[in-house]
Amino acid sequence: MNKINYDALMRAEMQAAPAGARLLLHSCCGPCSSRCIEELKEKFSVTVLYYNPNITDPAEYAHRRAEQLRLLEETGWAEFLDCGYAPAEFFAAAKGLEGEPEGGARCFACYKLRLERTARIAKENGFDLFCSTLSVSPHKNAARLNEIGEELQREYGVTWLHNDFKKRGGYLRSTQLARAYDLYRQNYCGCAFSAGRDPEEG
């Protein structure tokens, strides 16, 4: 079975989309978003949605949010929507999956949680498309992200922009932009499980 080239699919979809179409981009952090917005802004009117209840440490959440906002303020590349600090929503989604390995079922539930909120907000606010920065990371499963996006497109009636932002040197470009803008680059995805801490410790 041939693998789907989600990057090539994205480029075809971008070419077909009307210029200036409104796109809601779920962002996990400033560094990852930098490479994605740099490309998407050439075609779309981009709004970044910051919804990351998986970032369970409040200081870490505040730091990453501030860096995301600073990038957008310094570049003017996109508008910003913030869903607020809500770790209880992540723990509810991860219930029963606490013992799963990184990159497994718990992570897929986290993808679904964040992408579903993005799809719902896109629907409620009249966006033409939605997508996520998550695929820029070498540690994220782009195929599963796109499968979830397709499911949500059918459920909410908002177009999912297929993507695999790590392709064409995307991850490297995100690190270059992070250095250029002196952005904080975290060393774990955000949840207490990935940080190797007891979730009860916060």
C-alpha positions as MATLAB code, in Angstrom:
seq = 'MNKINYDALMRAEMQAAPAGARLLLHSCCGPCSSRCIEELKEKFSVTVLYYNPNITDPAEYAHRRAEQLRLLEETGWAEFLDCGYAPAEFFAAAKGLEGEPEGGARCFACYKLRLERTARIAKENGFDLFCSTLSVSPHKNAARLNEIGEELQREYGVTWLHNDFKKRGGYLRSTQLARAYDLYRQNYCGCAFSAGRDPEEG';
ca = [
       0.000    0.000    0.000;
       1.457    3.360   -1.037;
       1.928    6.019    1.616;
       0.030    9.250    1.064;
       2.283   12.246    0.452;
       0.471   14.751    2.646;
       2.897   17.527    1.804;
       2.228   17.210   -1.928;
      -1.487   17.050   -1.183;
      -1.253   20.257    0.862;
       0.519   22.094   -1.944;
      -2.170   21.026   -4.418;
      -4.914   22.121   -2.023;
      -3.203   25.461   -1.421;
      -2.956   26.081   -5.144;
      -6.656   25.326   -5.584;
      -7.825   27.454   -2.645;
      -8.856   31.065   -3.205;
      -6.252   33.632   -2.178;
      -7.002   35.142    1.202;
      -9.174   32.258    2.401;
      -9.412   32.246    6.201;
      -7.445   29.447    7.843;
      -7.491   28.545   11.530;
      -4.148   27.031   12.461;
      -3.863   25.098   15.696;
      -0.402   25.806   17.077;
       1.494   23.796   19.652;
       4.208   26.441   20.175;
       6.005   29.397   18.636;
       8.967   27.520   17.118;
       6.812   24.914   15.364;
       4.331   27.507   14.166;
       7.025   29.717   12.652;
       7.774   27.475    9.678;
       4.105   26.663    9.115;
       2.868   30.248    9.145;
       5.768   31.388    6.981;
       4.427   29.185    4.195;
       0.696   29.447    4.828;
       0.589   33.254    5.027;
       1.526   33.493    1.362;
      -1.886   32.060    0.459;
      -4.189   32.390    3.448;
      -5.371   34.849    6.055;
      -4.056   32.906    9.058;
      -5.315   32.950   12.626;
      -3.347   30.963   15.196;
      -5.389   29.055   17.757;
      -3.476   28.366   20.947;
      -5.226   25.399   22.551;
      -2.806   23.136   24.391;
      -4.330   21.629   27.548;
      -1.587   18.978   27.365;
       0.854   21.584   28.724;
       0.071   20.733   32.319;
       2.640   22.855   34.156;
       1.225   26.403   34.519;
       4.588   28.178   34.290;
       5.523   26.181   31.187;
       2.138   26.968   29.642;
       2.533   30.698   30.310;
       6.068   30.723   28.900;
       5.121   28.952   25.658;
       2.019   31.104   25.200;
       4.067   34.288   25.669;
       6.621   33.127   23.103;
       3.876   32.288   20.611;
       2.331   35.718   21.050;
       5.708   37.462   20.825;
       6.454   35.769   17.497;
       3.151   36.949   16.053;
       3.580   40.474   17.401;
       7.108   40.747   15.983;
       6.255   39.325   12.556;
       2.616   40.347   12.029;
       2.170   37.021   10.233;
      -1.135   35.984   11.832;
      -3.918   36.861   14.237;
      -4.134   35.113   17.618;
      -6.881   33.262   19.495;
      -6.240   31.813   22.945;
      -8.319   29.067   24.577;
      -6.712   29.433   28.006;
      -5.033   27.051   30.424;
      -7.178   23.913   30.758;
      -5.152   20.847   31.838;
      -8.258   19.109   33.214;
      -9.444   18.674   29.621;
      -6.246   16.847   28.740;
      -6.383   14.559   31.771;
     -10.003   13.694   30.952;
      -9.001   12.754   27.392;
      -6.016   10.732   28.660;
      -7.984    8.840   31.324;
      -7.285    5.122   31.046;
      -4.339    5.755   28.712;
      -1.849    6.911   31.320;
       0.378    3.859   30.842;
       0.545    4.101   27.065;
       3.979    4.744   25.518;
       4.845    8.076   23.959;
       3.573    8.250   20.403;
       0.760    5.792   21.084;
      -2.937    5.884   21.920;
      -2.653    8.632   24.552;
      -0.946   10.932   22.070;
      -3.588   10.170   19.446;
      -6.302   11.106   21.962;
      -4.423   14.358   22.573;
      -4.279   15.074   18.828;
      -8.032   14.493   18.621;
      -8.752   16.740   21.600;
      -6.853   19.692   20.144;
      -7.943   19.246   16.546;
     -11.588   18.857   17.488;
     -11.568   22.154   19.370;
      -9.929   23.750   16.324;
     -12.559   22.358   13.953;
     -15.389   23.507   16.220;
     -14.031   27.037   16.563;
     -13.399   27.177   12.814;
     -17.009   26.187   12.192;
     -18.420   28.640   14.723;
     -16.379   31.543   13.376;
     -16.745   31.029    9.638;
     -13.208   29.923    8.791;
     -12.738   28.273    5.408;
     -10.083   25.770    6.482;
      -8.309   24.425    9.551;
      -5.056   22.574   10.177;
      -2.327   22.119   12.797;
       1.379   22.696   13.267;
       1.807   19.327   14.979;
       3.098   17.545   11.874;
       6.248   19.676   11.787;
       7.655   17.598   14.630;
       9.574   14.423   13.736;
       7.945   12.866   16.825;
       4.353   13.318   15.629;
       2.466   10.861   13.441;
       1.452   12.872   10.370;
      -0.705   10.088    8.938;
      -2.789    9.853   12.117;
      -3.069   13.641   12.349;
      -4.426   13.796    8.814;
      -6.834   10.919    9.416;
      -8.245   12.767   12.428;
      -8.445   15.986   10.397;
     -10.419   14.177    7.696;
     -12.824   12.752   10.295;
     -13.408   16.212   11.745;
     -13.893   17.727    8.301;
     -16.776   15.317    7.768;
     -18.197   16.016   11.222;
     -17.943   19.818   11.218;
     -18.128   20.661    7.522;
     -14.940   22.769    7.544;
     -12.158   21.899    5.093;
      -9.104   20.205    6.566;
      -5.857   21.314    4.934;
      -3.755   18.162    4.654;
      -0.181   18.669    5.782;
       3.142   17.192    6.746;
       5.087   20.312    7.618;
       8.307   18.457    8.431;
       8.810   17.725    4.721;
      11.040   19.873    2.477;
      13.276   20.668    5.437;
      10.364   21.978    7.470;
      11.614   20.937   10.878;
      15.074   22.360   10.160;
      13.490   25.613    9.008;
      11.525   25.816   12.269;
      14.771   25.573   14.245;
      16.352   28.288   12.082;
      13.417   30.636   12.642;
      13.442   29.863   16.360;
      17.065   30.980   16.496;
      16.373   34.048   14.371;
      13.605   35.198   16.717;
      15.316   33.878   19.862;
      12.331   31.684   20.700;
      12.252   29.325   23.652;
      12.456   25.718   22.410;
      11.070   23.211   24.905;
      12.514   19.709   25.226;
       9.236   17.830   25.735;
       5.759   18.047   24.245;
       4.091   19.454   27.332;
       2.255   16.779   29.277;
       3.435   15.385   32.593;
       3.770   11.936   31.033;
       6.196   13.080   28.334;
       8.202   15.025   30.903;
       8.589   11.870   32.963;
       6.921   13.393   36.010;
       4.146   12.102   38.215;
       1.012   13.886   36.909;
      -0.138   14.380   40.486;
       2.896   16.608   41.076;
       1.633   19.115   38.497;
];
